[in-house]
mmCIF file of C-alpha atoms in Angstrom:
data_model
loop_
_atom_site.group_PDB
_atom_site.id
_atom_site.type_symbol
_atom_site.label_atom_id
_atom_site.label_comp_id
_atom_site.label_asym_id
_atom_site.label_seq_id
_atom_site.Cartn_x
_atom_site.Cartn_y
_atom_site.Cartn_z
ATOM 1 C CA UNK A 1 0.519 -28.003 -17.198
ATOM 2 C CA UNK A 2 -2.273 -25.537 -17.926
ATOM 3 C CA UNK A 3 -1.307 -22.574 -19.908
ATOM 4 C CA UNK A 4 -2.736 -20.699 -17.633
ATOM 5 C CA UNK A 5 -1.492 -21.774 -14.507
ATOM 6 C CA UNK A 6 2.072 -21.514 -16.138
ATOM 7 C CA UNK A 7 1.496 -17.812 -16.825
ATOM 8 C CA UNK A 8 0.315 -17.252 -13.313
ATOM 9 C CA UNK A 9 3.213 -18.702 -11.876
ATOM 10 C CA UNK A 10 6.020 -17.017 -14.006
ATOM 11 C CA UNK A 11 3.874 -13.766 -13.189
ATOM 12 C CA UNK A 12 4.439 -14.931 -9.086
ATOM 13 C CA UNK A 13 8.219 -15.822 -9.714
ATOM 14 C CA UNK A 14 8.990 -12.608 -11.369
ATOM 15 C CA UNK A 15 7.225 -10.648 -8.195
ATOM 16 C CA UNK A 16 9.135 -12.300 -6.079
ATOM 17 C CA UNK A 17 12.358 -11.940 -7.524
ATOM 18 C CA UNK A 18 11.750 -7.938 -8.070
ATOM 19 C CA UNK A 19 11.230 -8.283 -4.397
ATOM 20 C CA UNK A 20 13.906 -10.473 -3.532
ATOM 21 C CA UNK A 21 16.529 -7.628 -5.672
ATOM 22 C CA UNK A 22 14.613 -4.651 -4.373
ATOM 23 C CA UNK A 23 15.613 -5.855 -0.681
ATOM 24 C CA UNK A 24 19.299 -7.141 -1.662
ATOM 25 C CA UNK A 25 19.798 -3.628 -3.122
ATOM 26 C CA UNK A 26 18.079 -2.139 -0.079
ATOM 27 C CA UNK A 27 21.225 -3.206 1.932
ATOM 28 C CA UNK A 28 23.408 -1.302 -0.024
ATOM 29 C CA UNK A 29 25.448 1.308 1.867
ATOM 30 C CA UNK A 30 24.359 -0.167 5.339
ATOM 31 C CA UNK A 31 26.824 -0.476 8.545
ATOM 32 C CA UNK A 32 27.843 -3.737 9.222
ATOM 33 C CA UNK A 33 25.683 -3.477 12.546
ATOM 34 C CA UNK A 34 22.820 -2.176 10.573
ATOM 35 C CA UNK A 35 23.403 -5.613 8.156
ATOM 36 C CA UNK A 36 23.381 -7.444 11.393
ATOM 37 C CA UNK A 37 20.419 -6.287 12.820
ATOM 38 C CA UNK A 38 18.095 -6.168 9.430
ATOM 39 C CA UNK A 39 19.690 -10.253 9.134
ATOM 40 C CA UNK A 40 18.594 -10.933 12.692
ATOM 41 C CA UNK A 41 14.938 -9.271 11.960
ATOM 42 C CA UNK A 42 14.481 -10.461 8.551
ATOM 43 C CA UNK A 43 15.187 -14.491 9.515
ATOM 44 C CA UNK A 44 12.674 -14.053 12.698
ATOM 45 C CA UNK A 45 10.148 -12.431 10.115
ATOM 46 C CA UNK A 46 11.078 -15.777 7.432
ATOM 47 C CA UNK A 47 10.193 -18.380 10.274
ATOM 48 C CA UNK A 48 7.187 -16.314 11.045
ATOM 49 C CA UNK A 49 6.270 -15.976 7.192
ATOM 50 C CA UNK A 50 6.786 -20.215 6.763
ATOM 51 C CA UNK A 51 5.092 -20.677 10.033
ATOM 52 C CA UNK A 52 1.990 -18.736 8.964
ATOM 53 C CA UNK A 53 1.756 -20.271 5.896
ATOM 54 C CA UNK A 54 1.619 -23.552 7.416
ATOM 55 C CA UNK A 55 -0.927 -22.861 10.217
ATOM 56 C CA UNK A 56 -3.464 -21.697 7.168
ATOM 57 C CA UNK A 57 -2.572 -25.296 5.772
ATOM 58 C CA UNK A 58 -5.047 -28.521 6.233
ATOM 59 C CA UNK A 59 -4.356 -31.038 9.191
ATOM 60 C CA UNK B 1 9.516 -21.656 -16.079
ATOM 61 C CA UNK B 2 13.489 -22.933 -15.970
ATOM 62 C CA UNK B 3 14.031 -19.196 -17.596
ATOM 63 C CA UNK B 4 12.403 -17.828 -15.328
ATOM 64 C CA UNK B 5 14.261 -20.098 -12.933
ATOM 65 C CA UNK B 6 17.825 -19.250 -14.245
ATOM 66 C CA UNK B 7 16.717 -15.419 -14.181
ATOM 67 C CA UNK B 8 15.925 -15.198 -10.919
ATOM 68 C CA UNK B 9 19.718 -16.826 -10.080
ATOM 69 C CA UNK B 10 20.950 -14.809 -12.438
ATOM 70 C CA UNK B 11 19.587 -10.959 -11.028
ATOM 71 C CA UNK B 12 20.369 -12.537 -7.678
ATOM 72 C CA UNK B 13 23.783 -12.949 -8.660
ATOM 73 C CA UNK B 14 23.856 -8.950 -9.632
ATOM 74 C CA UNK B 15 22.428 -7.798 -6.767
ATOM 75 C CA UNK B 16 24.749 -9.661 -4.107
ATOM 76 C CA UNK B 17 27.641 -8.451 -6.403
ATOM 77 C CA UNK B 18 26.881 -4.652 -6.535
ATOM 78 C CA UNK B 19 25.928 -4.828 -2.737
ATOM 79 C CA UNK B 20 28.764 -5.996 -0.593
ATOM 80 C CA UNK B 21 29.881 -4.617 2.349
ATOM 81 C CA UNK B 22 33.559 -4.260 3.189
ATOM 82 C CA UNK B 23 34.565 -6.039 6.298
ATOM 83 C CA UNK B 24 34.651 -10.034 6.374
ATOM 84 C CA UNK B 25 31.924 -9.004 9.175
ATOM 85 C CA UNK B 26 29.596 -7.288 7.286
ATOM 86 C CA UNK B 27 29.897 -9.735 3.901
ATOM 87 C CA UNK B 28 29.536 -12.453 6.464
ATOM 88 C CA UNK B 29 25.928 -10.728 7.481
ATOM 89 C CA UNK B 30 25.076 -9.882 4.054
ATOM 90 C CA UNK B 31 25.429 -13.481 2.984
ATOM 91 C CA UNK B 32 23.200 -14.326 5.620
ATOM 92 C CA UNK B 33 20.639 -11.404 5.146
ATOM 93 C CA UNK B 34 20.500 -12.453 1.607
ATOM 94 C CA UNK B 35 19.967 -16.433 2.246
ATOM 95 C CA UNK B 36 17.176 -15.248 4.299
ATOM 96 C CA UNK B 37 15.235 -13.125 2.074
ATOM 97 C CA UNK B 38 15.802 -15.945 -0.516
ATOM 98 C CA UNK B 39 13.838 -18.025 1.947
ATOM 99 C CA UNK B 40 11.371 -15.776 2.429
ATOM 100 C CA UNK B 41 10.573 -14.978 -1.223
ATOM 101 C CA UNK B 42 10.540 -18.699 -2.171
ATOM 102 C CA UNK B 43 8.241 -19.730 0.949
ATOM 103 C CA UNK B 44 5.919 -16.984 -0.738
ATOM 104 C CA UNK B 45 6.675 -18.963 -3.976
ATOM 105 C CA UNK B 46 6.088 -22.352 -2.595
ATOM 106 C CA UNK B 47 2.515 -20.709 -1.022
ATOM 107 C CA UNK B 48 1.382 -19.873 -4.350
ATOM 108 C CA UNK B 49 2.367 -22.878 -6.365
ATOM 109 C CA UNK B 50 0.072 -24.852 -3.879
ATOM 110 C CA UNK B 51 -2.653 -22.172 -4.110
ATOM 111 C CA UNK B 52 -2.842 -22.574 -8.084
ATOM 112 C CA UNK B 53 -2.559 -26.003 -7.622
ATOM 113 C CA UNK B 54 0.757 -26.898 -9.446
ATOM 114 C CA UNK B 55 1.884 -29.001 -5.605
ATOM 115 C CA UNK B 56 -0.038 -30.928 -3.201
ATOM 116 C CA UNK B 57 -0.464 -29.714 0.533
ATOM 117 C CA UNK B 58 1.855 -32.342 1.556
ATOM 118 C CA UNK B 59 4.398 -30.816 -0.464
ATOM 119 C CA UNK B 60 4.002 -27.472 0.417
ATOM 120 C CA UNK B 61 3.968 -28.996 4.141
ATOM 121 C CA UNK B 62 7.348 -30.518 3.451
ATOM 122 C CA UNK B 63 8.965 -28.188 1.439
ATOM 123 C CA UNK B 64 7.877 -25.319 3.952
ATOM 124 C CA UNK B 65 9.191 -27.745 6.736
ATOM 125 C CA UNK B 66 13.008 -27.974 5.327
ATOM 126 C CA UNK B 67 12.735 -24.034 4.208
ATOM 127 C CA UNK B 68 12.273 -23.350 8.202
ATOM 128 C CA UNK B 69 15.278 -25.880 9.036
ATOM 129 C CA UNK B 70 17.694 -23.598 6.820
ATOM 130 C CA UNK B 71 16.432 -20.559 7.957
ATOM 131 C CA UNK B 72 17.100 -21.815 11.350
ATOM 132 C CA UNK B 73 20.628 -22.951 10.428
ATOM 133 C CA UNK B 74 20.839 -19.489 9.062
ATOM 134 C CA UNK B 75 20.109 -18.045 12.003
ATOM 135 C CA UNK B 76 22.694 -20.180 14.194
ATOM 136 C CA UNK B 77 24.987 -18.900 11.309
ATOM 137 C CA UNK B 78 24.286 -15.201 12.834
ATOM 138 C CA UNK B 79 25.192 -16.181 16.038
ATOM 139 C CA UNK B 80 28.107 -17.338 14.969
ATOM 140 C CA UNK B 81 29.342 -14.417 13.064
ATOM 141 C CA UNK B 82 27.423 -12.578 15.918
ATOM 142 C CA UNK B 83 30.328 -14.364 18.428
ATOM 143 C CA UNK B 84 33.317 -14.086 16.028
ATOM 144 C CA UNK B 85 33.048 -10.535 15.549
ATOM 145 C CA UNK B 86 32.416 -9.932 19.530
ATOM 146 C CA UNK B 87 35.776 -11.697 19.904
ATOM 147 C CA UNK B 88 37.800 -9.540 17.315
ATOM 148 C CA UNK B 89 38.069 -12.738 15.153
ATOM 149 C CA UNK B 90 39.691 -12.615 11.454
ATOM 150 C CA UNK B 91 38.190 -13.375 8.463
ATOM 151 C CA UNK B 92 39.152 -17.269 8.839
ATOM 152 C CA UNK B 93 36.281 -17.325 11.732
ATOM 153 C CA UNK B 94 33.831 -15.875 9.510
ATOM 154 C CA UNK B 95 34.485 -18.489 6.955
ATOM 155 C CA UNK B 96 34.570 -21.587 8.954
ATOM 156 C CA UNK B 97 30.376 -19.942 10.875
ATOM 157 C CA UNK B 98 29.756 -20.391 6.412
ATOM 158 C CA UNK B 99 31.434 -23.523 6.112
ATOM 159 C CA UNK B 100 29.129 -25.048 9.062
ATOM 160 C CA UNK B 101 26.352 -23.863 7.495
ATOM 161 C CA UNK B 102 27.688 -25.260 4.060
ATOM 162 C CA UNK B 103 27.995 -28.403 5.573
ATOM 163 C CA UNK B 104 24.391 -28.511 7.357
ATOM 164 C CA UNK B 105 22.640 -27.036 3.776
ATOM 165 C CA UNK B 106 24.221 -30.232 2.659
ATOM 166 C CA UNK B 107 21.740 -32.734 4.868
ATOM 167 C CA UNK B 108 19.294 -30.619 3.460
ATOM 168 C CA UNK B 109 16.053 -32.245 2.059
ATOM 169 C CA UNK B 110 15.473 -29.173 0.254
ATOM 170 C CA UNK B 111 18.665 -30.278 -1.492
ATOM 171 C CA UNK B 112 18.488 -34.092 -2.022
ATOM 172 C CA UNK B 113 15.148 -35.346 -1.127
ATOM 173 C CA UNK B 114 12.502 -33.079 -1.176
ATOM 174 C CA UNK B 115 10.213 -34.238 -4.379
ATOM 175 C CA UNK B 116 7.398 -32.534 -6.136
ATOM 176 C CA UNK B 117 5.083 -34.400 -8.276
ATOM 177 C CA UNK B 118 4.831 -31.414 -10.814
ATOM 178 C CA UNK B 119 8.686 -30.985 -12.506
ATOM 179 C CA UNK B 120 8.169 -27.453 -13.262
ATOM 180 C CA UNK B 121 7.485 -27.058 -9.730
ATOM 181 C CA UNK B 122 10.570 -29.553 -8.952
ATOM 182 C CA UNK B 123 12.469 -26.694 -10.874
ATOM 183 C CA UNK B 124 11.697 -23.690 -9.266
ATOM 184 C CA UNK B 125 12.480 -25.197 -5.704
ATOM 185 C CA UNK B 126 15.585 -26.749 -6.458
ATOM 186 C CA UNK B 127 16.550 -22.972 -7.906
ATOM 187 C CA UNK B 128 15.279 -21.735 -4.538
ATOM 188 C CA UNK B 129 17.797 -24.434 -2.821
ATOM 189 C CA UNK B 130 20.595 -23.876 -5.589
ATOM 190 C CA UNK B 131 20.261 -19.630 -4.353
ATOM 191 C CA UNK B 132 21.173 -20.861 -0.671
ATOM 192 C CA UNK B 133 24.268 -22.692 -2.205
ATOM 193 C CA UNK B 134 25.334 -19.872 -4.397
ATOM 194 C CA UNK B 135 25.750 -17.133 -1.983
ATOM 195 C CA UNK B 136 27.370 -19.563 0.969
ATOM 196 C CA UNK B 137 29.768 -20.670 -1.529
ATOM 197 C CA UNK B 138 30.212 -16.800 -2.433
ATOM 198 C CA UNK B 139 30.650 -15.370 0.783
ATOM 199 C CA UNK B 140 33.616 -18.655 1.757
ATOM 200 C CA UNK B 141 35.116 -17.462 -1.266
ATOM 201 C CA UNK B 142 34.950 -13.804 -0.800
ATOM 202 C CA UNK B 143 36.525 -14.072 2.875
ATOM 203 C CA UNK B 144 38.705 -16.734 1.761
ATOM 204 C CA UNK B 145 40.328 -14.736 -0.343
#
């Protein structure tokens, strides 16, 4: 693999894992409803995410 | 790029363990909150590895495909909980809404058939997969406890 390209995507996997804690973390000292309703929000805004991603994707 | 890989498991790890809830209710929803975002952040991963051209389209396609059918399975997992918890259920209802969802990650083809041409690529979306495995198994063992 290009040097390059492996730089760029260790730079994009250690983004997203800083996000990924930072929103794990965020949870912290939530009610269980409050858990509940940032789960039910956050899946509907993951099927939105994927399905966005592949609408911007080549027939 | 597999330390990388085993870092991200690794902090994930930490941050599910310092951010539990107490009830079998609210670990069961945490679990699920957290398989979720772990979606979401690799679907952003997946993205960019087709973007800087380490995977095809097709395999973004299909790996963004079986991402959406465990998200979904997720969410059927929150109804679940969503239901036990309505009907005062113990912590053995909790576990068997996981073990469902343990058993449907398992026909996964993010799990055993989903490949990528590129194996560095191959890596970081089987550590996106392995995530999903790590907290269900967690969270059965948590509540089974």
């Amino acid at each position: 693999m290009d040097p390059n390209i492996a730089v760029q995507l260790a730079a994009t996997a250690i983004e997203a894992l800083l996000k990924l804690v930072a929103s794990i973390k965020a949870s912290h000292g939530l009610t269980d409803d409050q858990v509940m309703a940032s789960f039910q929000t956050e899946s509907q805004s993951t099927k939105d995410t994927i399905a966005g991603y592949l609408a911007k994707l080549p027939a | 790029m597999k330390k990388v890989s085993l870092l991200v498991c690794l902090c994930i790890v930490i941050a599910f363990e310092t951010a539990c809830p107490n009830t079998p209710y609210g670990k069961a929803g945490e679990a699920g909150l957290n398989v979720t975002q772990a979606l979401h952040t690799g679907a952003d991963i997946v993205d960019q590895l087709q973007v800087v051209g380490a995977i095809t389209v097709t395999e973004e396609k299909e790996t963004l495909h079986a991402m959406d059918a465990l998200n979904t399975l997720d969410m059927a997992y929150g109804a679940c909980i969503q239901a036990a918890h309505v009907a005062g259920s113990k912590a053995g209802a909790f576990v068997a809404c996981a073990e469902i969802f343990q058993a449907g990650t398992k026909d996964s083809v993010l799990m055993k058939e989903l490949r990528v041409s590129d194996p560095h690529s191959q890596a970081v979306i089987r550590s996106i997969g392995q995530t999903v495995v790590d907290l269900l198994a967690n969270v059965i063992s948590t509540l089974g406890k």
